[in-house]
Amino acid sequence: MSPGMDQQQCIIDTQHITTHTMGRGDLGRGEGEKKLRYMLKDGSCPVVFHQSPGQWSFFLADIFTTLVELRWRVMLLIFCLSYILSWLFFSVLYFLIAYVHKDLEDHDTAPCVANVRSFTSAFLYSMSAQATIGYGFRVMTENCMVAIVVVTIQALMSCFIDTIVIGITVAKMACASKRAQTVGFSSSAVVNARNGALCLVWRIADFRRNHILEGTARAQLVRPTKHPSGMISVTYQDLDIQSRHLILATPASIVHKLEPGSPLYSLGPDSLAEEDFDLVVSFTYTGDSTGILHQTRTSYTPADIRWGQRFQDMVQVGRRQYKVDYALFHQTTWVQTPMVSAQEGDRGRPPPTESIVQSQQPFVRSSRKFRRSLADVSEEVVQEAWL
């Protein structure tokens, strides 16, 4: 832990050689402090990795992915250094060949590399040979076999470096995270009544013109728990979603019904504010232009869930096309909603009419039998009186 931190960090014990440090907060915080998010709104996690000795071998084993995940400025610096260092390395070799062959002292002898009489000229020849510039002033001759072998190795090395640079640049430009930035979730989630039941709803939309044809939505409730021993355990619970597979031509609403079995079934507007969890939502899809699998994700804390509100309508039907107003994508409005949990609402709700009718049928049948028995008894009494 760095001395500049003003708050104690929370350490997750993963029982591995890597220690995960979750942000700057503390799950044992006092009242009024900001809650620690398990996932930020942009989909990243506030986790810092403290590597043990020898962990760099994992990054070197997958060097391609490591270079793709680097920042642009670091990657460009590495590429520039790879070219410059290779030029310097082969220029040293050409200078040594010229020194051994005595091309630097005797200008009358047939040189290994024409017009290479100093280290500067050797560097210029190395750069022009690797970049295939070919000015024609400094050229390789057939006098030294060692120089021919060196220039052959340099040509192969140049092709190898160019392949890596072009491949990583293309992979980084087509990175899935860039496409994921054009697919967004609403800044908040809402709870309102739909078809007589409380539902948790959030929005998702594709902001590009070449829309995604199909994708899969997922939601998971994440609860970090701090034990008295100091260890933090994280529990995950999947939420059932209505219409999990979406066609994202227009903004869509993802609905989770608050029913028995839901972890939010017993939470009301007051108890929801006291909870500590992250609702991690994601949308996985395949880009129609590149065919690469993408994923967009974000999270909602209890402070991001608005009870008794709904999203404003943003899709209008025109004569020839649908009109979408993205200015209303995050806007919500109040709507009449029970200010109790779904569990309390189900307890206070009267039973359905069908169950009442079915429960009254035995009483109706018994009353009919009782009336028939009374009629039989009265008929017997009348006959005895007549006799």
GROMACS .gro file of C-alpha atoms in nm:
model
  387
    1MET     CA    1   0.000   0.000   0.000
    2SER     CA    2   0.140   0.339  -0.098
    3PRO     CA    3   0.176   0.596   0.181
    4GLY     CA    4  -0.022   0.854  -0.017
    5MET     CA    5  -0.348   0.667   0.018
    6ASP     CA    6  -0.586   0.816   0.271
    7GLN     CA    7  -0.812   0.514   0.297
    8GLN     CA    8  -0.741   0.153   0.370
    9GLN     CA    9  -0.758  -0.081   0.070
   10CYS     CA   10  -0.969  -0.395   0.065
   11ILE     CA   11  -0.770  -0.709  -0.014
   12ILE     CA   12  -0.946  -1.005  -0.173
   13ASP     CA   13  -0.792  -1.339  -0.077
   14THR     CA   14  -0.796  -1.549  -0.393
   15GLN     CA   15  -0.564  -1.819  -0.252
   16HIS     CA   16  -0.333  -1.767  -0.546
   17ILE     CA   17  -0.004  -1.593  -0.602
   18THR     CA   18  -0.181  -1.278  -0.723
   19THR     CA   19  -0.343  -1.037  -0.476
   20HIS     CA   20  -0.640  -0.830  -0.595
   21THR     CA   21  -0.682  -0.487  -0.439
   22MET     CA   22  -1.029  -0.341  -0.493
   23GLY     CA   23  -1.006   0.035  -0.527
   24ARG     CA   24  -0.958   0.284  -0.246
   25GLY     CA   25  -1.267   0.218  -0.038
   26ASP     CA   26  -1.339  -0.011   0.252
   27LEU     CA   27  -1.640  -0.238   0.275
   28GLY     CA   28  -1.644  -0.169   0.647
   29ARG     CA   29  -1.699   0.203   0.585
   30GLY     CA   30  -1.893   0.430   0.809
   31GLU     CA   31  -2.216   0.605   0.739
   32GLY     CA   32  -2.203   0.878   0.474
   33GLU     CA   33  -1.897   0.740   0.292
   34LYS     CA   34  -1.915   0.660  -0.076
   35LYS     CA   35  -1.984   0.296  -0.155
   36LEU     CA   36  -1.720   0.098  -0.338
   37ARG     CA   37  -1.836  -0.018  -0.680
   38TYR     CA   38  -1.742  -0.366  -0.795
   39MET     CA   39  -1.761  -0.246  -1.158
   40LEU     CA   40  -1.746   0.111  -1.285
   41LYS     CA   41  -1.997   0.262  -1.525
   42ASP     CA   42  -1.760   0.219  -1.821
   43GLY     CA   43  -1.735  -0.156  -1.759
   44SER     CA   44  -1.391  -0.157  -1.597
   45CYS     CA   45  -1.322  -0.296  -1.250
   46PRO     CA   46  -1.130  -0.097  -0.985
   47VAL     CA   47  -0.891  -0.386  -0.919
   48VAL     CA   48  -0.515  -0.345  -0.883
   49PHE     CA   49  -0.291  -0.649  -0.934
   50HIS     CA   50   0.012  -0.688  -0.709
   51GLN     CA   51   0.234  -0.927  -0.902
   52SER     CA   52   0.462  -1.176  -0.735
   53PRO     CA   53   0.814  -1.244  -0.872
   54GLY     CA   54   0.807  -1.444  -1.194
   55GLN     CA   55   0.467  -1.327  -1.306
   56TRP     CA   56   0.608  -1.150  -1.615
   57SER     CA   57   0.654  -1.490  -1.778
   58PHE     CA   58   0.278  -1.514  -1.833
   59PHE     CA   59   0.276  -1.184  -2.024
   60LEU     CA   60   0.580  -1.281  -2.231
   61ALA     CA   61   0.426  -1.616  -2.320
   62ASP     CA   62   0.135  -1.434  -2.484
   63ILE     CA   63   0.333  -1.141  -2.620
   64PHE     CA   64   0.084  -1.065  -2.900
   65THR     CA   65  -0.207  -1.006  -2.659
   66THR     CA   66   0.023  -0.809  -2.429
   67LEU     CA   67   0.121  -0.572  -2.711
   68VAL     CA   68  -0.242  -0.535  -2.826
   69GLU     CA   69  -0.353  -0.437  -2.474
   70LEU     CA   70  -0.081  -0.172  -2.438
   71ARG     CA   71  -0.159   0.195  -2.476
   72TRP     CA   72  -0.100   0.352  -2.816
   73ARG     CA   73   0.189   0.568  -2.698
   74VAL     CA   74   0.367   0.273  -2.539
   75MET     CA   75   0.310   0.054  -2.842
   76LEU     CA   76   0.441   0.321  -3.083
   77LEU     CA   77   0.747   0.370  -2.863
   78ILE     CA   78   0.820  -0.004  -2.871
   79PHE     CA   79   0.779  -0.017  -3.249
   80CYS     CA   80   1.012   0.278  -3.304
   81LEU     CA   81   1.272   0.129  -3.074
   82SER     CA   82   1.250  -0.208  -3.251
   83TYR     CA   83   1.339  -0.046  -3.584
   84ILE     CA   84   1.610   0.185  -3.447
   85LEU     CA   85   1.776  -0.088  -3.241
   86SER     CA   86   1.777  -0.328  -3.536
   87TRP     CA   87   1.939  -0.062  -3.755
   88LEU     CA   88   2.204   0.002  -3.490
   89PHE     CA   89   2.270  -0.368  -3.437
   90PHE     CA   90   2.332  -0.444  -3.805
   91SER     CA   91   2.526  -0.122  -3.855
   92VAL     CA   92   2.768  -0.240  -3.585
   93LEU     CA   93   2.805  -0.569  -3.772
   94TYR     CA   94   2.874  -0.393  -4.103
   95PHE     CA   95   3.128  -0.164  -3.932
   96LEU     CA   96   3.309  -0.463  -3.779
   97ILE     CA   97   3.316  -0.640  -4.115
   98ALA     CA   98   3.465  -0.331  -4.278
   99TYR     CA   99   3.717  -0.299  -3.994
  100VAL     CA  100   3.829  -0.660  -4.016
  101HIS     CA  101   3.848  -0.644  -4.397
  102LYS     CA  102   4.047  -0.320  -4.363
  103ASP     CA  103   3.803  -0.125  -4.577
  104LEU     CA  104   3.835   0.172  -4.338
  105GLU     CA  105   4.213   0.214  -4.392
  106ASP     CA  106   4.283   0.112  -4.752
  107HIS     CA  107   4.040   0.273  -4.995
  108ASP     CA  108   4.201   0.101  -5.295
  109THR     CA  109   4.097  -0.253  -5.196
  110ALA     CA  110   3.766  -0.403  -5.310
  111PRO     CA  111   3.535  -0.340  -5.012
  112CYS     CA  112   3.271  -0.575  -4.871
  113VAL     CA  113   3.015  -0.293  -4.881
  114ALA     CA  114   3.093  -0.015  -5.125
  115ASN     CA  115   3.131   0.335  -4.978
  116VAL     CA  116   3.110   0.219  -4.615
  117ARG     CA  117   3.415   0.386  -4.461
  118SER     CA  118   3.282   0.485  -4.114
  119PHE     CA  119   3.018   0.395  -3.857
  120THR     CA  120   2.788   0.669  -3.990
  121SER     CA  121   2.800   0.527  -4.342
  122ALA     CA  122   2.745   0.177  -4.199
  123PHE     CA  123   2.433   0.300  -4.016
  124LEU     CA  124   2.301   0.469  -4.332
  125TYR     CA  125   2.354   0.149  -4.531
  126SER     CA  126   2.184  -0.060  -4.262
  127MET     CA  127   1.880   0.171  -4.261
  128SER     CA  128   1.851   0.186  -4.642
  129ALA     CA  129   1.893  -0.191  -4.675
  130GLN     CA  130   1.631  -0.279  -4.410
  131ALA     CA  131   1.383  -0.019  -4.534
  132THR     CA  132   1.452  -0.125  -4.897
  133ILE     CA  133   1.524   0.236  -4.992
  134GLY     CA  134   1.811   0.143  -5.222
  135TYR     CA  135   1.980   0.476  -5.307
  136GLY     CA  136   2.250   0.293  -5.509
  137PHE     CA  137   2.549   0.473  -5.356
  138ARG     CA  138   2.621   0.211  -5.083
  139VAL     CA  139   2.579  -0.142  -5.217
  140MET     CA  140   2.676  -0.495  -5.117
  141THR     CA  141   2.952  -0.661  -5.318
  142GLU     CA  142   3.041  -1.025  -5.368
  143ASN     CA  143   3.382  -0.990  -5.204
  144CYS     CA  144   3.275  -1.098  -4.850
  145MET     CA  145   3.048  -1.396  -4.785
  146VAL     CA  146   3.001  -1.291  -4.422
  147ALA     CA  147   2.852  -0.956  -4.528
  148ILE     CA  148   2.614  -1.134  -4.769
  149VAL     CA  149   2.492  -1.361  -4.487
  150VAL     CA  150   2.440  -1.060  -4.258
  151VAL     CA  151   2.235  -0.866  -4.512
  152THR     CA  152   2.023  -1.179  -4.575
  153ILE     CA  153   1.949  -1.213  -4.204
  154GLN     CA  154   1.863  -0.843  -4.188
  155ALA     CA  155   1.616  -0.878  -4.475
  156LEU     CA  156   1.442  -1.166  -4.297
  157MET     CA  157   1.441  -0.970  -3.971
  158SER     CA  158   1.286  -0.672  -4.150
  159CYS     CA  159   0.998  -0.886  -4.281
  160PHE     CA  160   0.940  -1.027  -3.933
  161ILE     CA  161   0.927  -0.684  -3.767
  162ASP     CA  162   0.696  -0.544  -4.037
  163THR     CA  163   0.457  -0.837  -3.995
  164ILE     CA  164   0.435  -0.786  -3.618
  165VAL     CA  165   0.388  -0.410  -3.646
  166ILE     CA  166   0.114  -0.433  -3.910
  167GLY     CA  167  -0.066  -0.722  -3.738
  168ILE     CA  168  -0.072  -0.557  -3.395
  169THR     CA  169  -0.177  -0.222  -3.541
  170VAL     CA  170  -0.471  -0.376  -3.730
  171ALA     CA  171  -0.573  -0.585  -3.426
  172LYS     CA  172  -0.559  -0.280  -3.201
  173MET     CA  173  -0.763  -0.067  -3.441
  174ALA     CA  174  -1.026  -0.342  -3.466
  175CYS     CA  175  -1.024  -0.400  -3.090
  176ALA     CA  176  -1.360  -0.511  -2.949
  177SER     CA  177  -1.352  -0.243  -2.680
  178LYS     CA  178  -1.374   0.032  -2.944
  179ARG     CA  179  -1.691  -0.114  -3.095
  180ALA     CA  180  -1.830  -0.167  -2.747
  181GLN     CA  181  -1.815   0.208  -2.684
  182THR     CA  182  -2.088   0.261  -2.947
  183VAL     CA  183  -2.330   0.034  -2.760
  184GLY     CA  184  -2.450   0.192  -2.438
  185PHE     CA  185  -2.670   0.129  -2.138
  186SER     CA  186  -2.891   0.382  -1.966
  187SER     CA  187  -2.731   0.571  -1.680
  188SER     CA  188  -2.990   0.438  -1.436
  189ALA     CA  189  -3.241   0.156  -1.392
  190VAL     CA  190  -3.606   0.197  -1.293
  191VAL     CA  191  -3.863  -0.006  -1.100
  192ASN     CA  192  -4.227   0.017  -1.203
  193ALA     CA  193  -4.538  -0.197  -1.241
  194ARG     CA  194  -4.587  -0.396  -1.562
  195ASN     CA  195  -4.890  -0.618  -1.613
  196GLY     CA  196  -4.965  -0.607  -1.240
  197ALA     CA  197  -4.611  -0.702  -1.129
  198LEU     CA  198  -4.310  -0.498  -1.021
  199CYS     CA  199  -4.023  -0.510  -1.270
  200LEU     CA  200  -3.668  -0.381  -1.284
  201VAL     CA  201  -3.597  -0.220  -1.623
  202TRP     CA  202  -3.289  -0.074  -1.793
  203ARG     CA  203  -3.221   0.039  -2.148
  204ILE     CA  204  -2.966  -0.053  -2.413
  205ALA     CA  205  -2.907   0.100  -2.757
  206ASP     CA  206  -2.667   0.089  -3.052
  207PHE     CA  207  -2.552   0.435  -3.159
  208ARG     CA  208  -2.409   0.331  -3.497
  209ARG     CA  209  -2.600   0.320  -3.823
  210ASN     CA  210  -2.496  -0.038  -3.909
  211HIS     CA  211  -2.705  -0.183  -3.630
  212ILE     CA  212  -2.649  -0.513  -3.453
  213LEU     CA  213  -2.895  -0.773  -3.568
  214GLU     CA  214  -2.889  -0.998  -3.263
  215GLY     CA  215  -2.724  -1.019  -2.922
  216THR     CA  216  -2.763  -1.176  -2.580
  217ALA     CA  217  -2.828  -0.980  -2.261
  218ARG     CA  218  -2.726  -1.095  -1.915
  219ALA     CA  219  -2.756  -0.962  -1.560
  220GLN     CA  220  -2.582  -1.072  -1.244
  221LEU     CA  221  -2.609  -0.951  -0.886
  222VAL     CA  222  -2.268  -0.918  -0.720
  223ARG     CA  223  -2.240  -0.886  -0.341
  224PRO     CA  224  -1.898  -0.832  -0.179
  225THR     CA  225  -1.907  -0.946   0.186
  226LYS     CA  226  -1.642  -0.871   0.447
  227HIS     CA  227  -1.604  -1.138   0.715
  228PRO     CA  228  -1.493  -1.071   1.074
  229SER     CA  229  -1.157  -1.229   0.990
  230GLY     CA  230  -1.098  -0.956   0.731
  231MET     CA  231  -1.134  -1.176   0.422
  232ILE     CA  232  -1.369  -1.059   0.149
  233SER     CA  233  -1.584  -1.304  -0.042
  234VAL     CA  234  -1.784  -1.216  -0.351
  235THR     CA  235  -2.111  -1.392  -0.434
  236TYR     CA  236  -2.270  -1.396  -0.778
  237GLN     CA  237  -2.636  -1.458  -0.858
  238ASP     CA  238  -2.787  -1.456  -1.207
  239LEU     CA  239  -3.112  -1.271  -1.274
  240ASP     CA  240  -3.384  -1.404  -1.501
  241ILE     CA  241  -3.441  -1.168  -1.794
  242GLN     CA  242  -3.746  -1.153  -2.016
  243SER     CA  243  -3.651  -1.167  -2.387
  244ARG     CA  244  -3.281  -1.236  -2.334
  245HIS     CA  245  -3.206  -1.240  -2.709
  246LEU     CA  246  -3.252  -0.894  -2.859
  247ILE     CA  247  -3.261  -0.739  -3.204
  248LEU     CA  248  -3.098  -0.402  -3.144
  249ALA     CA  249  -3.225  -0.208  -3.445
  250THR     CA  250  -3.394   0.036  -3.204
  251PRO     CA  251  -3.330   0.095  -2.831
  252ALA     CA  252  -3.461  -0.195  -2.624
  253SER     CA  253  -3.571  -0.228  -2.262
  254ILE     CA  254  -3.441  -0.523  -2.062
  255VAL     CA  255  -3.690  -0.640  -1.799
  256HIS     CA  256  -3.637  -0.845  -1.484
  257LYS     CA  257  -3.957  -0.941  -1.301
  258LEU     CA  258  -3.947  -0.912  -0.920
  259GLU     CA  259  -4.101  -1.247  -0.837
  260PRO     CA  260  -4.032  -1.526  -0.587
  261GLY     CA  261  -3.679  -1.649  -0.648
  262SER     CA  262  -3.548  -1.305  -0.740
  263PRO     CA  263  -3.284  -1.161  -0.501
  264LEU     CA  264  -3.471  -0.828  -0.521
  265TYR     CA  265  -3.812  -0.977  -0.437
  266SER     CA  266  -3.807  -0.869  -0.070
  267LEU     CA  267  -3.657  -0.523  -0.126
  268GLY     CA  268  -3.867  -0.207  -0.115
  269PRO     CA  269  -3.771   0.154  -0.187
  270ASP     CA  270  -3.644   0.207   0.170
  271SER     CA  271  -3.460  -0.122   0.216
  272LEU     CA  272  -3.310  -0.094  -0.133
  273ALA     CA  273  -3.115   0.218  -0.036
  274GLU     CA  274  -2.955   0.030   0.255
  275GLU     CA  275  -2.834  -0.261   0.040
  276ASP     CA  276  -2.478  -0.300  -0.087
  277PHE     CA  277  -2.459  -0.478  -0.422
  278ASP     CA  278  -2.371  -0.421  -0.786
  279LEU     CA  279  -2.608  -0.519  -1.063
  280VAL     CA  280  -2.364  -0.608  -1.341
  281VAL     CA  281  -2.534  -0.611  -1.682
  282SER     CA  282  -2.376  -0.706  -2.014
  283PHE     CA  283  -2.466  -0.742  -2.380
  284THR     CA  284  -2.269  -0.985  -2.598
  285TYR     CA  285  -2.295  -0.963  -2.975
  286THR     CA  286  -2.106  -1.016  -3.301
  287GLY     CA  287  -2.014  -0.716  -3.514
  288ASP     CA  288  -2.171  -0.735  -3.858
  289SER     CA  289  -1.877  -0.553  -4.022
  290THR     CA  290  -1.583  -0.741  -3.870
  291GLY     CA  291  -1.737  -1.063  -3.737
  292ILE     CA  292  -1.559  -1.009  -3.404
  293LEU     CA  293  -1.731  -1.097  -3.077
  294HIS     CA  294  -1.793  -0.787  -2.864
  295GLN     CA  295  -1.927  -0.726  -2.514
  296THR     CA  296  -2.058  -0.407  -2.356
  297ARG     CA  297  -2.109  -0.400  -1.981
  298THR     CA  298  -2.187  -0.164  -1.695
  299SER     CA  299  -2.320  -0.181  -1.341
  300TYR     CA  300  -2.596  -0.031  -1.130
  301THR     CA  301  -2.576   0.024  -0.756
  302PRO     CA  302  -2.885   0.076  -0.536
  303ALA     CA  303  -2.829   0.451  -0.578
  304ASP     CA  304  -2.868   0.411  -0.956
  305ILE     CA  305  -3.208   0.236  -0.929
  306ARG     CA  306  -3.505   0.478  -0.937
  307TRP     CA  307  -3.820   0.342  -0.778
  308GLY     CA  308  -4.154   0.450  -0.923
  309GLN     CA  309  -4.020   0.583  -1.252
  310ARG     CA  310  -4.018   0.475  -1.614
  311PHE     CA  311  -3.816   0.567  -1.921
  312GLN     CA  312  -3.958   0.825  -2.156
  313ASP     CA  313  -4.071   0.713  -2.499
  314MET     CA  314  -3.804   0.785  -2.758
  315VAL     CA  315  -3.923   0.587  -3.063
  316GLN     CA  316  -4.180   0.740  -3.299
  317VAL     CA  317  -4.335   0.581  -3.604
  318GLY     CA  318  -4.308   0.786  -3.924
  319ARG     CA  319  -4.446   0.721  -4.267
  320ARG     CA  320  -4.142   0.543  -4.404
  321GLN     CA  321  -3.912   0.488  -4.105
  322TYR     CA  322  -3.884   0.482  -3.728
  323LYS     CA  323  -3.755   0.798  -3.560
  324VAL     CA  324  -3.539   0.762  -3.249
  325ASP     CA  325  -3.465   1.060  -3.024
  326TYR     CA  326  -3.149   0.972  -2.832
  327ALA     CA  327  -3.180   1.290  -2.626
  328LEU     CA  328  -3.442   1.099  -2.421
  329PHE     CA  329  -3.231   0.783  -2.381
  330HIS     CA  330  -3.145   0.847  -2.014
  331GLN     CA  331  -3.456   1.051  -1.926
  332THR     CA  332  -3.712   0.909  -1.681
  333THR     CA  333  -4.049   1.025  -1.555
  334TRP     CA  334  -4.259   0.944  -1.248
  335VAL     CA  335  -4.530   0.682  -1.275
  336GLN     CA  336  -4.777   0.541  -1.022
  337THR     CA  337  -4.603   0.248  -0.853
  338PRO     CA  338  -4.660   0.068  -0.519
  339MET     CA  339  -4.401   0.195  -0.268
  340VAL     CA  340  -4.361  -0.150  -0.113
  341SER     CA  341  -4.158  -0.453  -0.205
  342ALA     CA  342  -4.293  -0.713  -0.444
  343GLN     CA  343  -4.319  -0.960  -0.155
  344GLU     CA  344  -4.531  -0.724   0.055
  345GLY     CA  345  -4.744  -0.645  -0.248
  346ASP     CA  346  -4.815  -1.014  -0.308
  347ARG     CA  347  -4.914  -1.061   0.056
  348GLY     CA  348  -5.164  -0.776   0.053
  349ARG     CA  349  -5.307  -0.862  -0.286
  350PRO     CA  350  -5.653  -1.029  -0.282
  351PRO     CA  351  -5.667  -1.383  -0.423
  352PRO     CA  352  -5.770  -1.421  -0.788
  353THR     CA  353  -6.141  -1.449  -0.877
  354GLU     CA  354  -6.101  -1.803  -1.009
  355SER     CA  355  -5.968  -1.928  -0.676
  356ILE     CA  356  -6.265  -1.764  -0.494
  357VAL     CA  357  -6.513  -1.930  -0.728
  358GLN     CA  358  -6.341  -2.267  -0.691
  359SER     CA  359  -6.340  -2.233  -0.311
  360GLN     CA  360  -6.714  -2.149  -0.311
  361GLN     CA  361  -6.815  -2.449  -0.525
  362PRO     CA  362  -6.809  -2.704  -0.234
  363PHE     CA  363  -7.030  -2.473  -0.025
  364VAL     CA  364  -7.278  -2.437  -0.312
  365ARG     CA  365  -7.295  -2.814  -0.359
  366SER     CA  366  -7.347  -2.873   0.017
  367SER     CA  367  -7.625  -2.611   0.030
  368ARG     CA  368  -7.802  -2.781  -0.260
  369LYS     CA  369  -7.782  -3.119  -0.083
  370PHE     CA  370  -7.916  -2.957   0.238
  371ARG     CA  371  -8.213  -2.809   0.053
  372ARG     CA  372  -8.290  -3.146  -0.107
  373SER     CA  373  -8.283  -3.318   0.234
  374LEU     CA  374  -8.518  -3.054   0.379
  375ALA     CA  375  -8.760  -3.105   0.091
  376ASP     CA  376  -8.762  -3.483   0.147
  377VAL     CA  377  -8.825  -3.442   0.519
  378SER     CA  378  -9.115  -3.200   0.465
  379GLU     CA  379  -9.273  -3.435   0.214
  380GLU     CA  380  -9.260  -3.724   0.463
  381VAL     CA  381  -9.419  -3.507   0.737
  382VAL     CA  382  -9.708  -3.409   0.507
  383GLN     CA  383  -9.780  -3.773   0.419
  384GLU     CA  384  -9.788  -3.877   0.787
  385ALA     CA  385 -10.028  -3.593   0.872
  386TRP     CA  386 -10.263  -3.694   0.589
  387LEU     CA  387 -10.278  -4.053   0.713
   0.00000   0.00000   0.00000
